[in-house]
Structure formats: structure tokens, C-alpha cells
Short mmCIF file of C-alpha atoms and ligand atoms in Angstrom, two decimals:
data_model
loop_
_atom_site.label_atom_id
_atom_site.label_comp_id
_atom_site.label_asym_id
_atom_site.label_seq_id
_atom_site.Cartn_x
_atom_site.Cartn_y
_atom_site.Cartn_z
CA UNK A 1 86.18 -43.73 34.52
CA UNK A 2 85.86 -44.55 30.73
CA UNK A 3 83.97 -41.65 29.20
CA UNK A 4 81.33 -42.34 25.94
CA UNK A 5 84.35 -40.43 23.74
CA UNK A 6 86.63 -43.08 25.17
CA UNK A 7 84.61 -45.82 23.58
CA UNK A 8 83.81 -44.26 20.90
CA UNK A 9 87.13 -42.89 19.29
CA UNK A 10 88.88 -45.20 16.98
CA UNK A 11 92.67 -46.31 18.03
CA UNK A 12 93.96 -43.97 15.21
CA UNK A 13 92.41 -41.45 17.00
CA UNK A 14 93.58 -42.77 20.58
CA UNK A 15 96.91 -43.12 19.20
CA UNK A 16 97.95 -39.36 18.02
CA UNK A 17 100.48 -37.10 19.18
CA UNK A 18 99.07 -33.26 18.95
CA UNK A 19 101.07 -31.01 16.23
CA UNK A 20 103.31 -29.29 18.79
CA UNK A 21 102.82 -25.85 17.36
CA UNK A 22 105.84 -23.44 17.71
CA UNK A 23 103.21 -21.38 20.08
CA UNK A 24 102.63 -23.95 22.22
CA UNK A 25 106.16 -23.47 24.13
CA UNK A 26 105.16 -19.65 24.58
CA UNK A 27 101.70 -20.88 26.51
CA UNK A 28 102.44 -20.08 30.18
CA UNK A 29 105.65 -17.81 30.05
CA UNK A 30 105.72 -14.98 32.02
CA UNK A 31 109.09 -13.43 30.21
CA UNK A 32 107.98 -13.66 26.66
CA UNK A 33 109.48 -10.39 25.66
CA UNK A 34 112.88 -11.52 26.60
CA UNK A 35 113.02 -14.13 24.62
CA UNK A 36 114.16 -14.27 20.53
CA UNK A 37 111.35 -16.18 19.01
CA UNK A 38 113.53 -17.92 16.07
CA UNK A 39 111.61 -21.41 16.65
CA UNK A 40 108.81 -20.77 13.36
CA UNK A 41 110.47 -19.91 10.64
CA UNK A 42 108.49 -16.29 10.61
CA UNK A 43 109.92 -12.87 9.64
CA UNK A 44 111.19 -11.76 12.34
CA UNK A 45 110.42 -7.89 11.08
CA UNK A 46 107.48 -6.39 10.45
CA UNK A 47 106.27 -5.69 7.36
CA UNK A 48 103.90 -2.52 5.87
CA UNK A 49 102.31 -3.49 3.04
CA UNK A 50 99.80 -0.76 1.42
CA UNK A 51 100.05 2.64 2.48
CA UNK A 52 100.62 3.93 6.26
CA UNK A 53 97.08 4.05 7.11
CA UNK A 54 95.53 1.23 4.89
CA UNK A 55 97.98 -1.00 5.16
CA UNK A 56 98.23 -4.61 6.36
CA UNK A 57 98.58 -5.05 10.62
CA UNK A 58 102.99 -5.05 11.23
CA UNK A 59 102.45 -8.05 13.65
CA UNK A 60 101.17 -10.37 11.59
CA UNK A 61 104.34 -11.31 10.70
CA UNK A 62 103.97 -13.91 14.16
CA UNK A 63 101.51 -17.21 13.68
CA UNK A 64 98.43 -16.73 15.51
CA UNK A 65 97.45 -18.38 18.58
CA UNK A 66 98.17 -22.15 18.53
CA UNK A 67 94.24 -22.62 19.56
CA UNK A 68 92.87 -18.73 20.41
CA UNK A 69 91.63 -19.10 24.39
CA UNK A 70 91.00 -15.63 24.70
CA UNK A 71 87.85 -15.28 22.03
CA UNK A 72 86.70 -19.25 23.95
CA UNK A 73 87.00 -17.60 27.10
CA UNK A 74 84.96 -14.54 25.75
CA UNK A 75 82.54 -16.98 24.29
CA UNK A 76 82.17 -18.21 27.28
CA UNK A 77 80.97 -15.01 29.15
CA UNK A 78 78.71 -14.81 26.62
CA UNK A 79 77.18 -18.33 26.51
CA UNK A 80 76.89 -17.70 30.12
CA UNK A 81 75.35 -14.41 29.88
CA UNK A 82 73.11 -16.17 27.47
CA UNK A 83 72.03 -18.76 29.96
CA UNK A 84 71.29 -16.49 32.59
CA UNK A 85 69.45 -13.74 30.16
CA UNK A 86 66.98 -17.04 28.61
CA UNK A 87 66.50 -19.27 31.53
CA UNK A 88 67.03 -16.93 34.96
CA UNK A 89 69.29 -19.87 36.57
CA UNK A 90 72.83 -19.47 37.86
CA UNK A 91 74.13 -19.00 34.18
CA UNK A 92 77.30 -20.99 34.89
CA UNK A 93 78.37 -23.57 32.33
CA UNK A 94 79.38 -27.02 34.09
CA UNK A 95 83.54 -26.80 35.05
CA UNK A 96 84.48 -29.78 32.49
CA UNK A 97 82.72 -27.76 29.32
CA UNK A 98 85.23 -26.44 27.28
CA UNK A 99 85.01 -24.05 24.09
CA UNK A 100 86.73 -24.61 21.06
CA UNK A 101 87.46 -21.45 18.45
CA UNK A 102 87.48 -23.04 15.11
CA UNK A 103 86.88 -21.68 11.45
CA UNK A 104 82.81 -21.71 11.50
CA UNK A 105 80.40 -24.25 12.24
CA UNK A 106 81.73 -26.21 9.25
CA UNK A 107 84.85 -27.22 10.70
CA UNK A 108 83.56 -28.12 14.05
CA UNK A 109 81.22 -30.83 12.28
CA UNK A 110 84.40 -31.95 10.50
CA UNK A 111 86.08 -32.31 13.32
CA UNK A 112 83.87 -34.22 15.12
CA UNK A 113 83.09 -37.12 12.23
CA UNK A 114 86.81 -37.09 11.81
CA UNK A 115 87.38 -37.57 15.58
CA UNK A 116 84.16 -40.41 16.48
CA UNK A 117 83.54 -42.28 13.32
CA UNK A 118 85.96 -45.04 11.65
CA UNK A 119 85.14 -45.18 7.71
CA UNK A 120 83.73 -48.62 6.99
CA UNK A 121 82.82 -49.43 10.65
CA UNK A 122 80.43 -46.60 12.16
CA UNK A 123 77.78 -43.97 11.51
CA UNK A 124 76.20 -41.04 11.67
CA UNK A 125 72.93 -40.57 12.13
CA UNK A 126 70.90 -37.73 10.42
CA UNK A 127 67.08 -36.57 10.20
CA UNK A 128 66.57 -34.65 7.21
CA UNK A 129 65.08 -32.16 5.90
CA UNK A 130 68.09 -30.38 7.66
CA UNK A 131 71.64 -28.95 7.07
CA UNK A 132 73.50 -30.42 3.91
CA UNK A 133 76.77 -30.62 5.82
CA UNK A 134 76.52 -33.58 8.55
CA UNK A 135 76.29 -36.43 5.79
CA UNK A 136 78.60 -34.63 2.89
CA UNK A 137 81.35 -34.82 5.77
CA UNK A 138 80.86 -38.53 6.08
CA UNK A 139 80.39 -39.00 2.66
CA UNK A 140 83.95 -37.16 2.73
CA UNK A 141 85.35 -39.37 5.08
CA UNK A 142 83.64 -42.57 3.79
CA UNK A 143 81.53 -43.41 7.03
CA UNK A 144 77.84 -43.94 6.56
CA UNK A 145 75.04 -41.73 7.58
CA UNK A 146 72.01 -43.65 8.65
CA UNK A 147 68.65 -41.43 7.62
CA UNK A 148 65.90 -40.94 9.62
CA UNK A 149 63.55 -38.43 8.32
CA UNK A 150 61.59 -35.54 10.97
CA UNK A 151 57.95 -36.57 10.94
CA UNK A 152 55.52 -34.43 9.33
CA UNK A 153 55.57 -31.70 11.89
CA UNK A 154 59.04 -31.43 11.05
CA UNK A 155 59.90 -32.99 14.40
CA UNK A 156 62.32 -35.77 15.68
CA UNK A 157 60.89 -39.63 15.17
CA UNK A 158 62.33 -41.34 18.18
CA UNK A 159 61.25 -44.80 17.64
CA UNK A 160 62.97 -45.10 14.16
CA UNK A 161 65.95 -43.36 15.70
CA UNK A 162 66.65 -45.74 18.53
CA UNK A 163 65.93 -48.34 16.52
CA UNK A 164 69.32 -46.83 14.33
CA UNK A 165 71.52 -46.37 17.08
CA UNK A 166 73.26 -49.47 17.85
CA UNK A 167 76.23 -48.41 15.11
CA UNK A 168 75.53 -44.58 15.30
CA UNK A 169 78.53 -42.72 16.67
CA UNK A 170 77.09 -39.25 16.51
CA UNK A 171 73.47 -38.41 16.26
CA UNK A 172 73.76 -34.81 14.61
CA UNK A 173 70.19 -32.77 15.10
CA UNK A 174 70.07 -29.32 14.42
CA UNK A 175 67.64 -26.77 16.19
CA UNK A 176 66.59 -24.18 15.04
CA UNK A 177 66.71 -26.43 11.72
CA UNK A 178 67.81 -25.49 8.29
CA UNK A 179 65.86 -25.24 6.02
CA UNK A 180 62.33 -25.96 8.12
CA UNK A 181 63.58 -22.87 10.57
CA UNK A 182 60.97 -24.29 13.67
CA UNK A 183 63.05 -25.60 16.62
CA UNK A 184 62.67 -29.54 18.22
CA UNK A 185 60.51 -30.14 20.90
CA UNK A 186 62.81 -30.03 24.20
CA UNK A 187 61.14 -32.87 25.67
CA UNK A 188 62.11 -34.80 22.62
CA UNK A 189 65.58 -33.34 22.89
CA UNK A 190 65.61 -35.03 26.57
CA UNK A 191 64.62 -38.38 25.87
CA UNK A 192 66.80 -38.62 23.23
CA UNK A 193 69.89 -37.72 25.68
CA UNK A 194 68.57 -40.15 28.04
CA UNK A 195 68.28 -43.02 25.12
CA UNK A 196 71.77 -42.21 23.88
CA UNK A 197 73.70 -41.72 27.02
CA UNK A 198 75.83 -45.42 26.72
CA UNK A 199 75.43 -45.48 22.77
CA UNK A 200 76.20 -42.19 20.76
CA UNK A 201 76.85 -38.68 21.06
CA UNK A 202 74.33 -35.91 20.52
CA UNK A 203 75.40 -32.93 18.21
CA UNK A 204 72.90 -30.04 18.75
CA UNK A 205 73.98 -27.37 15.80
CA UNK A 206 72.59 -23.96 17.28
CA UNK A 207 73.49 -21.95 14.11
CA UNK A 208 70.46 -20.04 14.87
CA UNK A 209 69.96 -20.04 18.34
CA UNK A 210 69.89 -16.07 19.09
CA UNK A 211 66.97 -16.24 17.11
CA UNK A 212 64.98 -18.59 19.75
CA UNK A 213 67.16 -18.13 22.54
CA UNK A 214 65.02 -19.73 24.99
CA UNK A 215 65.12 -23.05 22.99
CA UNK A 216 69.22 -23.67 23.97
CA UNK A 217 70.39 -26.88 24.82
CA UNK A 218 73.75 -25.48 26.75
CA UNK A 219 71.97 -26.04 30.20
CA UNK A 220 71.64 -29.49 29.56
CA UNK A 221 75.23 -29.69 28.71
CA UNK A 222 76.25 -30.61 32.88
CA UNK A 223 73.61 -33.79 33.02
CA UNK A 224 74.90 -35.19 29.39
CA UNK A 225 78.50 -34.81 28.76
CA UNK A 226 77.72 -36.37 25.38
CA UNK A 227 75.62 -33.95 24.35
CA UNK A 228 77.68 -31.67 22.27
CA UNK A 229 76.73 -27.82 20.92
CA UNK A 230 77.77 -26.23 17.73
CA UNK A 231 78.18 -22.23 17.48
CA UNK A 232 78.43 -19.79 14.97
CA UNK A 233 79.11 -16.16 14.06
CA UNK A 234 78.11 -16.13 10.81
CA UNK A 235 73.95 -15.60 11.37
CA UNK A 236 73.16 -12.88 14.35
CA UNK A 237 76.24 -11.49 14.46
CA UNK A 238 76.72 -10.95 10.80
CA UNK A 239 80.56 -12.23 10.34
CA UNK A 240 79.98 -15.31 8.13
CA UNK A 241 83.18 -13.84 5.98
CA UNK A 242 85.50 -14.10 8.87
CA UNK A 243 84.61 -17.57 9.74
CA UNK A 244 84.54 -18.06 13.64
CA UNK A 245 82.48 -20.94 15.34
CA UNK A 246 82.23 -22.80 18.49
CA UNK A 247 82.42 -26.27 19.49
CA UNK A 248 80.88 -26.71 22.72
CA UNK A 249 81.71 -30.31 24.35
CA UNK A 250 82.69 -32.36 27.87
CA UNK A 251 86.55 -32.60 28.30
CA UNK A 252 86.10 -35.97 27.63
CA UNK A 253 85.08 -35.26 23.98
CA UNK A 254 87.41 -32.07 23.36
CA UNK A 255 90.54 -33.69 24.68
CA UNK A 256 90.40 -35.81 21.21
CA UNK A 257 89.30 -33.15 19.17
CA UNK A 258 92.38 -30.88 20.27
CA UNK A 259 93.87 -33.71 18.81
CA UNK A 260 92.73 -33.62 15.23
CA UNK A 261 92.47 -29.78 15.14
CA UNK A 262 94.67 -27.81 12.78
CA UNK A 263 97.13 -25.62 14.22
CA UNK A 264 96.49 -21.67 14.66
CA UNK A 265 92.74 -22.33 12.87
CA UNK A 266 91.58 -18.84 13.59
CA UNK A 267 93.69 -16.05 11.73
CA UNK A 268 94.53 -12.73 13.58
CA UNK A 269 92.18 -10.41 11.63
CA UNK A 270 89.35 -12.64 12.52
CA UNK A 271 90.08 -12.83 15.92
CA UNK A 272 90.70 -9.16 16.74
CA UNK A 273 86.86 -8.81 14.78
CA UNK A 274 85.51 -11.97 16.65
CA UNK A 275 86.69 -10.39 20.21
CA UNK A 276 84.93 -6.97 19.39
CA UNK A 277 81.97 -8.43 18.37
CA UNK A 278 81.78 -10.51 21.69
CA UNK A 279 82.44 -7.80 23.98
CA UNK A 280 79.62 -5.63 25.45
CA UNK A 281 79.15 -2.80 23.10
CA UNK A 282 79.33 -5.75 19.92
CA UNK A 283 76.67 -8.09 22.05
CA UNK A 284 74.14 -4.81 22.36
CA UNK A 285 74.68 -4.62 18.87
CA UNK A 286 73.99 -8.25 17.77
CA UNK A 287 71.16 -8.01 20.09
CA UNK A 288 69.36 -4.68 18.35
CA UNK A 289 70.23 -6.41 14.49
CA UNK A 290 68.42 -9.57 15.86
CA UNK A 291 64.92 -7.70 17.31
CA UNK A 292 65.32 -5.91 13.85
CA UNK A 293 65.77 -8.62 11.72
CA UNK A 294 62.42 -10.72 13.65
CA UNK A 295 60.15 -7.78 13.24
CA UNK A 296 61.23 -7.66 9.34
CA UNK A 297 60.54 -11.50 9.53
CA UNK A 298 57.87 -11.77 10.72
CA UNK A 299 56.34 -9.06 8.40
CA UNK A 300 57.75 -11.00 5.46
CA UNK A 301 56.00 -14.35 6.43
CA UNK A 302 52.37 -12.36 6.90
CA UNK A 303 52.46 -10.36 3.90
CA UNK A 304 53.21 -13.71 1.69
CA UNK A 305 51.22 -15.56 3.69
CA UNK A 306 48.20 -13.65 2.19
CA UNK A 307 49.55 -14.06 -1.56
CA UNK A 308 47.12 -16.49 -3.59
CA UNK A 309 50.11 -18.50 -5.06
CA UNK A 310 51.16 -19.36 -1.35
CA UNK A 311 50.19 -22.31 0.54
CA UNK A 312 51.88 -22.29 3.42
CA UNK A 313 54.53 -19.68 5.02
CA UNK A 314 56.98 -22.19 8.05
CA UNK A 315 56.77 -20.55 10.91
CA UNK A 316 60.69 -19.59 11.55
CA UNK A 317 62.85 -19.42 14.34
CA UNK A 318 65.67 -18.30 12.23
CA UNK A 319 66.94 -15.65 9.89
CA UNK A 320 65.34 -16.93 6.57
CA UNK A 321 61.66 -18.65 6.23
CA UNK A 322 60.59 -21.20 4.21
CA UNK A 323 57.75 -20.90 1.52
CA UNK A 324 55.50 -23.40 0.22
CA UNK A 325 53.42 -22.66 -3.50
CA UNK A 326 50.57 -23.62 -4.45
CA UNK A 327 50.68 -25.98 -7.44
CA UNK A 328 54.21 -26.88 -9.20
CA UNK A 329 55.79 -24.10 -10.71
CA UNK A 330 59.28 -23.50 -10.12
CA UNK A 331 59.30 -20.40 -7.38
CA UNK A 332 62.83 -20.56 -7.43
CA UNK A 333 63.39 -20.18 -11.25
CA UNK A 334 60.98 -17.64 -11.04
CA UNK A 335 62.60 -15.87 -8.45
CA UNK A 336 66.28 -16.07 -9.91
CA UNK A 337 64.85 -14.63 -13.29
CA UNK A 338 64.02 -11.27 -11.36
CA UNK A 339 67.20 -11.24 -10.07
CA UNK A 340 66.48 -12.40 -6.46
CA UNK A 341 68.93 -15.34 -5.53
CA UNK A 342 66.54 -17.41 -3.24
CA UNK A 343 67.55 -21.67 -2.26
CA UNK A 344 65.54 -24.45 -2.95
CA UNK A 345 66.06 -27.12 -0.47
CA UNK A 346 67.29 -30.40 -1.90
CA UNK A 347 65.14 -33.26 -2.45
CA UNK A 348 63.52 -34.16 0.21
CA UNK A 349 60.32 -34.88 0.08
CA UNK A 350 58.62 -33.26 2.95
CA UNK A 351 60.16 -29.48 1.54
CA UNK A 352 60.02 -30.65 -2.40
CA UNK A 353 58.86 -27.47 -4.49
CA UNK A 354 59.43 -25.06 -1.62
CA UNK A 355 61.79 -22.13 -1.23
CA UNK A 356 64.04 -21.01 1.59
CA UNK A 357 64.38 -17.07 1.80
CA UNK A 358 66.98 -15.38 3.85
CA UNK A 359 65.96 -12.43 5.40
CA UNK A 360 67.72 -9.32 3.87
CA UNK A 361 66.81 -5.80 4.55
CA UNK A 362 63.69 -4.16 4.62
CA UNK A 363 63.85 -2.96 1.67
CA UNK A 364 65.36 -6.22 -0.20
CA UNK A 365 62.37 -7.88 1.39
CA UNK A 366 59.72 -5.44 0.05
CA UNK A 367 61.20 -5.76 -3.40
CA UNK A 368 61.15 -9.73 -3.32
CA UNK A 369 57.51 -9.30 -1.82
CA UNK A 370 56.27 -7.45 -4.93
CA UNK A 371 57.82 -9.59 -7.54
CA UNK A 372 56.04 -12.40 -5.69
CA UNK A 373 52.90 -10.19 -5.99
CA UNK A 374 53.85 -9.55 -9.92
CA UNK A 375 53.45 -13.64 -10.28
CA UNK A 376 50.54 -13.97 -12.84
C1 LIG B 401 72.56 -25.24 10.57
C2 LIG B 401 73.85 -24.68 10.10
N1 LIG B 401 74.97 -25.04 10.72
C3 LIG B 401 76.16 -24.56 10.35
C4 LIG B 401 76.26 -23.68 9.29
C5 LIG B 401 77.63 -23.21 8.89
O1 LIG B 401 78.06 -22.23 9.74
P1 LIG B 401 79.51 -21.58 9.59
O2 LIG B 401 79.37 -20.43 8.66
O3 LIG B 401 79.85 -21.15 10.97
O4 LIG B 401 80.43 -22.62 9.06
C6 LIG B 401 75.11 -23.28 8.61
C7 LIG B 401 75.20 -22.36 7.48
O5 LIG B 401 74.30 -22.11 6.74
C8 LIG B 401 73.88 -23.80 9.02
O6 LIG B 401 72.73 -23.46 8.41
#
């Protein structure tokens, strides 16, 4: 049966051989050991560099994995886990969902534009205010993003979006959003799947997700196999510097993917720190930063809720909130003069004049709370 990600895929795409990666031939052996590997140009020995103790890892004289199954596979357990911890069903994700380790968030969006959309002929589609990176990669790759702003409430306008979709290859929403932090309405989410099914695929970014757990879209991922999810270890878990994130997709769509991805993407020090971070002791962890973080959140937004310059504090269902001021002083300026390195979300209209704060420590947030209260 031809899939969406059949139709959608340009030849070029069709057409490719995957790199064969000089790990590839190992995949499957049972006699590795016995073998010299003298098929990748590596060192064969190992080198120290450093001193004994501080020194770099001997083995990574070897190329990685060609794509790393064993942190997908642990993603997996923990999606799963997820699943069954947020919406008490059998947790399973559907047999033809496959997980994709790739370097952050970033490159799975990449990925995707470079794999569904032919520059000159198709689209994305986009509703801003949201995350910069969905229409600077097709800007990147020449394909046009078709605009659709969130309504008022920050929420999805459906009308104006299916009105965009007859060129629209992938519809990219993101929820919990960046830089409004509230999530999409689910039953939004659902008739959006059900308008798109024959016409686009569905990118849900869940950057933020352990933040509103409950809000995930993986469960929905068996009824729509174009409805793709996007992963990251860079918020709750804290490793943005070793760049690790998940694409989450149907067969259908990651058998092209595989195609386009480059070889050995995650690098050994990462993975050894993504798989400890994903195993039991590193989930408790993630879990106990995450309560931490909410409670210092949600502090945050009252206290500068009640400041006199503030209009209006976004509710968040992320790591950072976003501030509206009264009037239209720069808050950002301001900010950056004291030495506090906020963002001010670009242009659109809806967010103009506001500021996005991450959510640091408790004490990083007291400080930035009195030099909001030392505004005169
Ligand atoms: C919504 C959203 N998606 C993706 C990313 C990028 O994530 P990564 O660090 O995994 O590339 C960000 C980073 O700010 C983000 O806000």
C-alpha cells in the first residue's frame, strides 16, 4: 500500500542509495572479536591522550555506531514508560514506530524538510509565534513556508490552515510552544490529524513535553502514521551540550529519513551520557529536577505577576515563561544592562515587546526578580 511518505518524497529522495557505513557490515555478527577491522581507515591502537586518569576514552579510536539502536531502544522504554506513567493505558508504542538518535531536535527538523519538501515545488506550513527553526530550515533549503499565525489564545486556526494545505508537505506545530510555553488544545491536535491524513504530515515538536506530560501526542502515533514526534535532551534532562534528540515516526516515514541521515550522528561520549541519563537511576533524576524546576516556576510567574510594570505573566508549560510589560520600554535592554541575558521573541506581533525567561535556579530567579522590582 502507498504510504503518505511515499507520495510525498521527491524522486531524489526515492532514488538514494544509503552511505554504507564501514559499521554497517559489523550489524548482526556474532564473531566480531575475531575479526581485523581494517575496513575504516581508523587507528587501529588506542590512544591516551591527557594523563592516566583524565585522559581521553582508548576506544574511541573506532567510529561510533553507524545509527546508535541501543540509546533508540532505551528511548523507547522510556517513551513507553512515559505513556503508561501519563495516560494509565497499555504503554506500548504501535510495532511500525521507530526511534531515530540524531544530534538534537535541530537535526531531526532538518532531516525531515530535507527528506518531504522539493525546493521550488512544496511547503511547509508554520503557525507562529513558535520555534525559529521550522522555516530557517526551509529558508535553508529554498522551499517555502506557508504562515498561519495561532489565534489570540495562542491556539491553532484550523480554517486558515486547511485552507493552506493543498501544497503543504509538513505541517510543523510545536506543543508545549516556544516562546508562548501553553500547550494546543488536543482536540484541535485531532482534527487536524484527521484533516491531514491524505495531504501532509504532522510534526508535533515535544521539546518540552516532561513539563506537561499528560499533553503527549505519542499515543496518537498508532491511528496517524503521519503524525510525526520530535524529542529532545536538552530541556528536562539538562544535556543540551551533548546534543541527543529523537525523531519519532511510522516506518513508512523513517525508512527515507535513514536515507538522508549522516553516518555515526551521535558521538561516543554523548551516547555513553545519553544511555545513563535514560536508565532508571538518570530518569528518577530528570524526574526530581523537573518537580523542582515547576515549583521555582511557578513562584517566578506569581511574584512578577504582582509587579506594577507587568501586564501579563503566560501561563507556561515549559522551562522558561513569557512576560508581557506594561507600556513600551525595552524589558529586554533593561534586563541585559543588569547583566541578566533574557530573549525577546522575534517580531511577531501577538508576543511584540514581551520577554521570554528561562528558568534558572532559585537563586538566579530571585536575583532577576529584584532587578525587575528595582525598575523605576
Ligand atoms: C521547540 C524547540 N524544539 C527544538 C529545540 C532544539 O532542541 P535541540 O537542542 O535538541 O536541538 C528547541 C530549543 O530551544 C526548542 O525550543
Amino acid at each position: 500500500m502507498t504510504s503518505l511518505a511515499d507520495k510525498l518524497v521527491p524522486e531524489s529522495v526515492k532514488k538514494l542509495i544509503p552511505y554504507q557505513s564501514a559499521r554497517r557490515i559489523a550489524r548482526g555478527m556474532t564473531n566480531k572479536q575475531d575479526h581485523l577491522w581494517l575496513n575504516a581507515n581508523e587507528l587501529e591502537t588506542c590512544c591516551q591522550y591527557g594523563d592516566e586518569k583524565q585522559g581521553v576514552n582508548s576506544h574511541y579510536n573506532r567510529y561510533p555506531d553507524f545509527l546508535p539502536f541501543d540509546i533508540a531502544a532505551a528511548y523507547r522504554d522510556y517513551c513507553e514508560q512515559f505513556q503508561l506513567d501519563s495516560k494509565n493505558e497499555d504503554g506500548r508504542l504501535n510495532a511500525n514506530v521507530e526511534i531515530m538518535a540524531v544530534r538534537g531536535a535541530d537535526e531531526a527538523i532538518d532531516l525531515l524538510v530535507r527528506a518531504f519538501c522539493q525546493p521550488g515545488n512544496d511547503q511547509i506550513l508554520v503557525c507562529p509565534p513558535t520555534y525559529g527553526m521550522y522555516e530557517f530550515c526551509a529558508d535553508s533549503m529554498g522551499v517555502k513556508t506557508a504562515v498561519v499565525p495561532l489565534t489570540a489564545e495562542f491556539q491553532l486556526n484550523l480554517p486558515q490552515i486547511e485552507a493552506e494545505l493543498e501544497n503543504t508537505s509538513i505541517v510543523f506545530l510545536c506543543s508545549p510552544n516556544n516562546p508562548t510555553g501553553n500547550t494546543l488544545y488536543s482536540q484541535d491536535l485531532l482534527a487536524l490529524l484527521e484533516s491531514t491524513k491524505d495531504q501532509s504530515l504532522v510534526v508535533v515538536d515535544e521539546a518540552y513535553i516532561e513539563f506537561a506530560p499528560q499533553t503527549s501526542v505519542l499515543h496518537l502515533m498508532a491511528q496517524y502514521p503521519h503524525l510525526i514526534v520530535v524529542r529532545t535532551l536538552s530541556k528536562a534532562f539538562g544535556l543540551a551540550a551533548i546534543r541527543v534528540g529523537f525523531l519519532i515516526a511510522d516506518q513508512s516515514v523513517m525508512s527515507y529519513v535513514a536515507r538522508l541521515v549522516a553516518p555515526y550522528p551521535i558521538a561516543d561520549p554523548s551516547a555513553e551520557i545519553a544511555l545513563k541519563a535514560l536508565d532508571s537511576a538518570g530518569l528518577i533524576q530528570m524526574k526530581a529536577q523537573t518537580d523542582s524546576l515547576i515549583e521555582i516556576r511557578d513562584w517566578f510567574s506569581y511574584e512578577v505577576s504582582q509587579l506594577s510594570i507587568v501586564d501579563k505573566v503566560y501561563p507556561s508549560c515549559t522551562n522558561f515563561v513569557l512576560i508581557r510589560f506594561k507600556g513600551s520600554n525595552n524589558f529586554y535592554e533593561y534586563l541585559l544592562n543588569k547583566g541578566i541575558v533574557a530573549r525577546s521573541p522575534a517580531n511577531e506581533s501577538t508576543v511584540k515587546g514581551c520577554v521570554r525567561i528561562s528558568i534558572g535556579s532559585a537563586s538566579s530567579m530571585n536575583k532577576t526578580l529584584q532587578v525587575l522590582k528595582e525598575y523605576t
